[in-house]
mmCIF file of N, CA and C in Angstrom:
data_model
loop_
_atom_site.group_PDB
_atom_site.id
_atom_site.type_symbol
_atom_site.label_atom_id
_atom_site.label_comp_id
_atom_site.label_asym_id
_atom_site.label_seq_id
_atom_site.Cartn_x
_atom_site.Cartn_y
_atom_site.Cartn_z
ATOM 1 N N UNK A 1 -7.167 47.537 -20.692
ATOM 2 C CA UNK A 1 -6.307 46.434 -20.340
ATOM 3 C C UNK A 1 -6.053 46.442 -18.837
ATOM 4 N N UNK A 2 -5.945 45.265 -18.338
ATOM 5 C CA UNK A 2 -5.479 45.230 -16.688
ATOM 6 C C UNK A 2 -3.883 44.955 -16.747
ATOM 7 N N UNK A 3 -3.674 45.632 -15.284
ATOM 8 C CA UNK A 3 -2.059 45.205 -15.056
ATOM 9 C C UNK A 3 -2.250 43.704 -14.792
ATOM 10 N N UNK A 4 -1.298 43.412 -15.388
ATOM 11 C CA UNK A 4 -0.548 41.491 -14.737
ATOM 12 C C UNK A 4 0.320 41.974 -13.611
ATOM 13 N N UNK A 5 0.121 40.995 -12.164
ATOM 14 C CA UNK A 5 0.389 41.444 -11.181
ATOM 15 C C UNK A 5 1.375 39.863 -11.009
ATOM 16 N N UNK A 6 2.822 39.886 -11.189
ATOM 17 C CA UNK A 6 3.600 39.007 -10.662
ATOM 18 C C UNK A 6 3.806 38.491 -9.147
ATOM 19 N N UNK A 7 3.449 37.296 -9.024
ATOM 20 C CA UNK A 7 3.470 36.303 -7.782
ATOM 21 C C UNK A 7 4.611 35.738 -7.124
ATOM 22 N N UNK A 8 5.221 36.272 -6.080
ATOM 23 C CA UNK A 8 6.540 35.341 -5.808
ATOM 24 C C UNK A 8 6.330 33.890 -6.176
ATOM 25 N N UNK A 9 7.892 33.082 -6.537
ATOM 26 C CA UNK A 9 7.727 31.957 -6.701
ATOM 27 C C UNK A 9 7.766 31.390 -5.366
ATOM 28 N N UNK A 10 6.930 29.744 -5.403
ATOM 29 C CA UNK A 10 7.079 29.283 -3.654
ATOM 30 C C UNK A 10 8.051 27.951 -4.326
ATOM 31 N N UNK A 11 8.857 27.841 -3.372
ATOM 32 C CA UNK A 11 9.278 26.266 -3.907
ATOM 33 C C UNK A 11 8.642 25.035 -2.713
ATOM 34 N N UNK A 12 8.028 24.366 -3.106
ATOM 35 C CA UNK A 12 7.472 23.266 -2.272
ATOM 36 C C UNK A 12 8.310 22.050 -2.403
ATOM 37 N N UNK A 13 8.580 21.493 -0.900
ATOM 38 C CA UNK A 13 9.360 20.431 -0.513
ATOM 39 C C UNK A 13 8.843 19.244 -0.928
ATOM 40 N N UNK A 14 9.064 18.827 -1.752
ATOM 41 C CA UNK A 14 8.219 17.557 -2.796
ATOM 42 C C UNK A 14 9.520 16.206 -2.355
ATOM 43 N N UNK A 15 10.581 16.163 -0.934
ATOM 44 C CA UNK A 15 10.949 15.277 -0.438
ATOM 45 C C UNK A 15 10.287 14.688 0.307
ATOM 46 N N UNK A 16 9.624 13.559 0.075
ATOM 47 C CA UNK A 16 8.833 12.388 1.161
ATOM 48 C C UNK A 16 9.910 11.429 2.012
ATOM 49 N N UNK A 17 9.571 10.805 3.189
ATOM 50 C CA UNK A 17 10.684 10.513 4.013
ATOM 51 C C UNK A 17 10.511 8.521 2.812
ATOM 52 N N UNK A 18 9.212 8.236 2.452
ATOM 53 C CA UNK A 18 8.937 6.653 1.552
ATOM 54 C C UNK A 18 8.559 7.192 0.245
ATOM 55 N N UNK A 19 8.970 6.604 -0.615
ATOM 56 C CA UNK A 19 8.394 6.149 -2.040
ATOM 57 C C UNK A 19 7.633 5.309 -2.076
ATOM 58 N N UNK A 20 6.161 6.163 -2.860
ATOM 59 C CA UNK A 20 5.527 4.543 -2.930
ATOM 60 C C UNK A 20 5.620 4.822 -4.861
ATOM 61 N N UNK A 21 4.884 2.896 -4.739
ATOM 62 C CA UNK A 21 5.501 2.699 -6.135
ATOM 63 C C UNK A 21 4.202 2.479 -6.313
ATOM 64 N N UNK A 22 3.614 2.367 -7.817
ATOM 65 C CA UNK A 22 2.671 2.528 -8.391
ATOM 66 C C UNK A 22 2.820 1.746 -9.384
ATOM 67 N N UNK A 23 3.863 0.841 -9.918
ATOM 68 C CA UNK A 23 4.221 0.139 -11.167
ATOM 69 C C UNK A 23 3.100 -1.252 -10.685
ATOM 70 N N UNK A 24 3.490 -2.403 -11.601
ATOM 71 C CA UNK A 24 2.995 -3.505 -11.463
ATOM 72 C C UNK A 24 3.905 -4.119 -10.600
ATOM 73 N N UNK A 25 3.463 -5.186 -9.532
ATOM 74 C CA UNK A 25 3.876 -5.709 -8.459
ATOM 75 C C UNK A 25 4.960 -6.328 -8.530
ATOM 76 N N UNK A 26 5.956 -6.675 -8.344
ATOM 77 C CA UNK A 26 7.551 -7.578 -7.940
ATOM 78 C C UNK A 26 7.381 -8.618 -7.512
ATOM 79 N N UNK A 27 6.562 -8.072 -5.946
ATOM 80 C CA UNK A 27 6.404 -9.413 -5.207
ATOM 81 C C UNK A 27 4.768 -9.323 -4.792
ATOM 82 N N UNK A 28 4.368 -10.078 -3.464
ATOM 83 C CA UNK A 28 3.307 -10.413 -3.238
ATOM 84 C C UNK A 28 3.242 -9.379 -2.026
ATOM 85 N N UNK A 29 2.210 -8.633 -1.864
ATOM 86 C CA UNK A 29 1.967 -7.808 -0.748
ATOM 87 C C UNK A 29 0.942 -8.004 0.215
ATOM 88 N N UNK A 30 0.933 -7.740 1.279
ATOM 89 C CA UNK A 30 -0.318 -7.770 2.231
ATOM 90 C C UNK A 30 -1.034 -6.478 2.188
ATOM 91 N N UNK A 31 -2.423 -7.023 2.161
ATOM 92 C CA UNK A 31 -3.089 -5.399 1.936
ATOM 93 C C UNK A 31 -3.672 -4.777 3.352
ATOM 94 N N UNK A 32 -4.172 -3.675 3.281
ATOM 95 C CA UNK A 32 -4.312 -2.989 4.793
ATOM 96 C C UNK A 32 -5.814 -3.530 4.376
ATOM 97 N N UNK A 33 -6.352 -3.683 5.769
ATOM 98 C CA UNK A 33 -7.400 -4.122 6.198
ATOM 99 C C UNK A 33 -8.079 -3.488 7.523
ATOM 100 N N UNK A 34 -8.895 -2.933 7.176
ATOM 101 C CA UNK A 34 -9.491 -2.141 8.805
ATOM 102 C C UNK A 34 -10.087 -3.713 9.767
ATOM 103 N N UNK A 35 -10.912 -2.865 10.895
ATOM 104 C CA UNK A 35 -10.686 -4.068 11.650
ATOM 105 C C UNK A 35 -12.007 -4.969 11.050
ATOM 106 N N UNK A 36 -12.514 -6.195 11.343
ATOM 107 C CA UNK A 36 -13.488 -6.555 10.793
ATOM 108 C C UNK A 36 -13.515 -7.003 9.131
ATOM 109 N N UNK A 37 -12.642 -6.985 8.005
ATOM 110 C CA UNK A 37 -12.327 -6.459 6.885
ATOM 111 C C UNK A 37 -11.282 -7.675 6.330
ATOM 112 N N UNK A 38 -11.937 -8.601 5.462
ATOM 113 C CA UNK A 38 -11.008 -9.826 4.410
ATOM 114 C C UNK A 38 -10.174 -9.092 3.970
ATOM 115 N N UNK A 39 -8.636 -9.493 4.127
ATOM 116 C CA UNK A 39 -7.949 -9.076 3.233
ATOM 117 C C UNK A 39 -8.405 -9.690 1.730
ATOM 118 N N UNK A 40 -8.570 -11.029 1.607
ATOM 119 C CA UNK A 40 -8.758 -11.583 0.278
ATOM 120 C C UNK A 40 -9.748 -11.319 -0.378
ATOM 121 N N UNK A 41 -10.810 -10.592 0.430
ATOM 122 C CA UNK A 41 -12.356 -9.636 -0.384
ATOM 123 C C UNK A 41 -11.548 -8.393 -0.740
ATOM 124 N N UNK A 42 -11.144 -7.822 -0.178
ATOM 125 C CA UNK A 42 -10.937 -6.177 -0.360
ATOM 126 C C UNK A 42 -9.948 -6.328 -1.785
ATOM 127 N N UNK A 43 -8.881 -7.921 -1.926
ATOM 128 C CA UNK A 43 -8.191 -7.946 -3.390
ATOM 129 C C UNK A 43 -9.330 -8.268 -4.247
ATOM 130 N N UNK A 44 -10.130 -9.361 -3.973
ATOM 131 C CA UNK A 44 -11.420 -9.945 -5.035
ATOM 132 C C UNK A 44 -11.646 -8.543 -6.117
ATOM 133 N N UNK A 45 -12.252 -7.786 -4.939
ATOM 134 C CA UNK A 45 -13.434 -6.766 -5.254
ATOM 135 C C UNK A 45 -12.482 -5.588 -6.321
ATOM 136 N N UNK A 46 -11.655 -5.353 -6.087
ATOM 137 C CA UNK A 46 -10.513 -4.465 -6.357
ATOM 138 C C UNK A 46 -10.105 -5.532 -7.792
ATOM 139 N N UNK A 47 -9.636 -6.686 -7.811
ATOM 140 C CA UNK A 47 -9.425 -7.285 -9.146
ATOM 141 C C UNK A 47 -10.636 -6.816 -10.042
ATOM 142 N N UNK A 48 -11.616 -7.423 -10.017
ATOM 143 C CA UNK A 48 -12.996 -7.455 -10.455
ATOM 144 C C UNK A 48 -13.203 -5.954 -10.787
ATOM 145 N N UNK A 49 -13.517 -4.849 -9.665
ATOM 146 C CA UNK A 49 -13.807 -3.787 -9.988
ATOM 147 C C UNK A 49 -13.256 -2.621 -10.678
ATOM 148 N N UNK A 50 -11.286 -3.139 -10.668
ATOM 149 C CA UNK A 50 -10.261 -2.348 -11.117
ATOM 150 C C UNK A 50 -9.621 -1.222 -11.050
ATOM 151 N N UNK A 51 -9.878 -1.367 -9.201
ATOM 152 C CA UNK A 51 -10.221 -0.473 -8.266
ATOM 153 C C UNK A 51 -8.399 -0.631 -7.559
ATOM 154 N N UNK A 52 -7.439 0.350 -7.515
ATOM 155 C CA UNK A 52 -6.175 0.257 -7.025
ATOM 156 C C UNK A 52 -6.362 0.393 -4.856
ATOM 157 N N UNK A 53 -5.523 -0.606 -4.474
ATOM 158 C CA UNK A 53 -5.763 -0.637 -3.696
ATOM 159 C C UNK A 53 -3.954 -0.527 -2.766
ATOM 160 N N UNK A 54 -3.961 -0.488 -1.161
ATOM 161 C CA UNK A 54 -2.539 -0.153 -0.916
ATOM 162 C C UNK A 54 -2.353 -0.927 0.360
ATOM 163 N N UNK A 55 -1.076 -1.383 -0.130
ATOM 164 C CA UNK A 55 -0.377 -2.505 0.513
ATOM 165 C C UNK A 55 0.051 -1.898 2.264
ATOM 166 N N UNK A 56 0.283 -2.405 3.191
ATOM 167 C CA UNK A 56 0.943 -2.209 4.161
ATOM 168 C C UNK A 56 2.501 -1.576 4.192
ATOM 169 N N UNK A 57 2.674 -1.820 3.387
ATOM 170 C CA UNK A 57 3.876 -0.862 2.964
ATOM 171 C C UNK A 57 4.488 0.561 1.930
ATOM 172 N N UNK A 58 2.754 0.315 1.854
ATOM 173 C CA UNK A 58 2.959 1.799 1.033
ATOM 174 C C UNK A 58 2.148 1.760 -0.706
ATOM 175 N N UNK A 59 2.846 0.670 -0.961
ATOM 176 C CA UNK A 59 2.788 -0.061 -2.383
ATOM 177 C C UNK A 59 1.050 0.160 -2.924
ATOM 178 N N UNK A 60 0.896 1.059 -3.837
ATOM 179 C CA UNK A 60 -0.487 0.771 -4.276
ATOM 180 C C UNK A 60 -0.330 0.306 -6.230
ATOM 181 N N UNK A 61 -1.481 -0.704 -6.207
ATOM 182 C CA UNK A 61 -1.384 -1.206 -7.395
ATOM 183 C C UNK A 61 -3.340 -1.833 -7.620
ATOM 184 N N UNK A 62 -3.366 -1.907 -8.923
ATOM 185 C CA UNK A 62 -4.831 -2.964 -9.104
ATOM 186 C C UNK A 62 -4.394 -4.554 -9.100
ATOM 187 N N UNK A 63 -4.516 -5.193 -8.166
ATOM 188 C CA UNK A 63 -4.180 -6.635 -8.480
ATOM 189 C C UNK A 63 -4.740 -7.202 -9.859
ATOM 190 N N UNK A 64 -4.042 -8.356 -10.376
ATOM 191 C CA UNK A 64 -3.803 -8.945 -11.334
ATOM 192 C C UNK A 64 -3.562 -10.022 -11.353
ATOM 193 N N UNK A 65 -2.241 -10.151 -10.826
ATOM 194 C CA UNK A 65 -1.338 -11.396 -10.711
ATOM 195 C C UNK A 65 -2.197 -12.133 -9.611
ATOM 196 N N UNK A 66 -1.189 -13.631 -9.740
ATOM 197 C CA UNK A 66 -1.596 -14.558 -8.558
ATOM 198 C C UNK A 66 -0.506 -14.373 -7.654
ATOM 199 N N UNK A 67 -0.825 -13.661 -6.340
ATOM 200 C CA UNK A 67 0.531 -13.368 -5.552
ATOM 201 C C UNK A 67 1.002 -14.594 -4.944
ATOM 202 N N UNK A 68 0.520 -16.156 -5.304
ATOM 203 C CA UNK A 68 1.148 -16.715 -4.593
ATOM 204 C C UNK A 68 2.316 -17.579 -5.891
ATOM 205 N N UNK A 69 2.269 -16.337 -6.871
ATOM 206 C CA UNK A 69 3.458 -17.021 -7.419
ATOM 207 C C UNK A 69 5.033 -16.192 -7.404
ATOM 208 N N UNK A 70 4.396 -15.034 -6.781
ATOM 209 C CA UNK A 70 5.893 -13.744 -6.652
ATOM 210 C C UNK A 70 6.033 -14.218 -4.815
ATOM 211 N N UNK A 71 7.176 -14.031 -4.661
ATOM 212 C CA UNK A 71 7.638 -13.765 -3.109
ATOM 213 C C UNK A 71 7.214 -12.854 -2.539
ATOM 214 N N UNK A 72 6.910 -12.562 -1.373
ATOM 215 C CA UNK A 72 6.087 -12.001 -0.376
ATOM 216 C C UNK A 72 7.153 -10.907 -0.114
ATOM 217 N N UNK A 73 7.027 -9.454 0.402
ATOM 218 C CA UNK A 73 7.597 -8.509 0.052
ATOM 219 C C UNK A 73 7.717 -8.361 1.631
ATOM 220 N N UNK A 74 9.317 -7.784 2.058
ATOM 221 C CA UNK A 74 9.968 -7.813 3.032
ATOM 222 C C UNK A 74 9.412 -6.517 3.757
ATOM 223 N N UNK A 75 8.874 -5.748 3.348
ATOM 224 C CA UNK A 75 8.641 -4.503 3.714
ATOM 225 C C UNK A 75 6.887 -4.933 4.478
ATOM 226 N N UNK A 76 6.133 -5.309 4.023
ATOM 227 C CA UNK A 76 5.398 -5.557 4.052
ATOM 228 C C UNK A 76 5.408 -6.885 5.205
ATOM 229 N N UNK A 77 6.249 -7.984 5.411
ATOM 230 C CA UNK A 77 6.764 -8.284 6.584
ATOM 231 C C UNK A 77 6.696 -7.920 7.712
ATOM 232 N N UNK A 78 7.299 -7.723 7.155
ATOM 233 C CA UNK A 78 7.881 -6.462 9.038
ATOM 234 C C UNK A 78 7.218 -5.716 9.542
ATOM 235 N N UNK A 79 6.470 -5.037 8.741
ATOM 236 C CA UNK A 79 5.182 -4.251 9.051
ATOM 237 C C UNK A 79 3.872 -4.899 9.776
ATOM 238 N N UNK A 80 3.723 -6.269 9.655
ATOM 239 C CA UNK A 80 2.287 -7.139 9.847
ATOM 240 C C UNK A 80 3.221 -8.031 11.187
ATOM 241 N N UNK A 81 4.749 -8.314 11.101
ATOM 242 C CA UNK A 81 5.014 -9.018 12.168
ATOM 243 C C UNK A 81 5.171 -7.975 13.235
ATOM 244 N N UNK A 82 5.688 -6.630 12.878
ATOM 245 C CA UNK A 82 5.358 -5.449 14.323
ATOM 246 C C UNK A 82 4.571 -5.244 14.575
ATOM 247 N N UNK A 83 3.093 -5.167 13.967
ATOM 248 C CA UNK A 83 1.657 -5.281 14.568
ATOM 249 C C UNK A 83 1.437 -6.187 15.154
ATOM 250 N N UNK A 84 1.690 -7.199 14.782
ATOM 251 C CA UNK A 84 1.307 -8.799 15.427
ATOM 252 C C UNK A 84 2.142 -8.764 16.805
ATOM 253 N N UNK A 85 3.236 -8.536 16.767
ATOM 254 C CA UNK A 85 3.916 -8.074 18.223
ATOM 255 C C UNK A 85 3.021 -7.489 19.031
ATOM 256 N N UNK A 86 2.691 -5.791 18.572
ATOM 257 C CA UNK A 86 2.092 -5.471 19.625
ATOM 258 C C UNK A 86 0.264 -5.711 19.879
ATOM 259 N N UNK A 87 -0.051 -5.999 19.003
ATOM 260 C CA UNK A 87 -1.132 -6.859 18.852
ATOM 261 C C UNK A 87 -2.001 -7.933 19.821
ATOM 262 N N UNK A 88 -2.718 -8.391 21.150
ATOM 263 C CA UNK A 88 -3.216 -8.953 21.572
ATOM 264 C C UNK A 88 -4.304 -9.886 21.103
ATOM 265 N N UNK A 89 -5.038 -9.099 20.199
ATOM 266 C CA UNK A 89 -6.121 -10.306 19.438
ATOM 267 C C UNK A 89 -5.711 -10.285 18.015
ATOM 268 N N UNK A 90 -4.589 -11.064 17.454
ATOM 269 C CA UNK A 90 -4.080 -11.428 16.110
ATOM 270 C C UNK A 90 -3.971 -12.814 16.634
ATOM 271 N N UNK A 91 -5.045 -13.727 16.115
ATOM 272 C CA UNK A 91 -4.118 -15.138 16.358
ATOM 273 C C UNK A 91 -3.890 -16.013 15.182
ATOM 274 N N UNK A 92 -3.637 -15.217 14.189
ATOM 275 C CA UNK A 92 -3.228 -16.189 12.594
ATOM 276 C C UNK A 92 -1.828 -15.869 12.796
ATOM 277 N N UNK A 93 -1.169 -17.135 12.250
ATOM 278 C CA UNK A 93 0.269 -17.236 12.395
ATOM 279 C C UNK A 93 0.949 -16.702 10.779
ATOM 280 N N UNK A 94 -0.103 -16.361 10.125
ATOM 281 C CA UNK A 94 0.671 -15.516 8.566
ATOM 282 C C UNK A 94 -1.145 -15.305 8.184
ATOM 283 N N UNK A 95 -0.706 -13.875 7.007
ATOM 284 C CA UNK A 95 -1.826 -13.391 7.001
ATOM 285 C C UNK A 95 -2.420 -13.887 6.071
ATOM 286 N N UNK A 96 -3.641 -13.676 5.677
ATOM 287 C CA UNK A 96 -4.871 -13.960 4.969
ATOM 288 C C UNK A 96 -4.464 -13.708 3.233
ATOM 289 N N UNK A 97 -4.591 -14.815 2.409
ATOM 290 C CA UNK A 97 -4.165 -14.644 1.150
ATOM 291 C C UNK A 97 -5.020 -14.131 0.438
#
């Protein structure tokens, strides 16, 4: 027989400074988009393929819904109008559905 050799316990800080949510959507989100990159392909492909994808605010989900029937999510706001601030080549005045 071998000795069992006991391991201190570690406690790991499992406090994140955001929650992201993972449920089905509330409202309508903007999705991250590298540069060059449809937001409205990267939802297509992701509906179709059933492939979860993540919002500008954190939010990851598989689209489903038609987001232009939930309200557009405040978090997600603010996030695309502070880029657009510091931003020089953004010239759409709201983003890509």
């Amino acid at each position: 027989m071998t000795d069992l050799e006991t391991m201190p316990q570690i406690d790991f800080d499992t406090i994140t400074d955001s929650e992201n949510e993972t449920s089905e959507p509330t409202s309508a989100h903007i999705v991250k988009a590298g540069p060059g990159e449809n937001g409205a392909a990267i939802v297509l492909e992701a509906r179709v393929m059933g492939t979860p994808i993540e919002a500008l605010c954190g939010f990851v989900w598989v689209p489903s819904k038609d987001p232009k029937q939930l309200p557009v999510c405040q978090k997600c706001k603010d996030v695309y109008e502070m880029y657009k601030s510091f931003s020089d080549n953004v010239n759409r005045d709201t983003p890509v559905d």
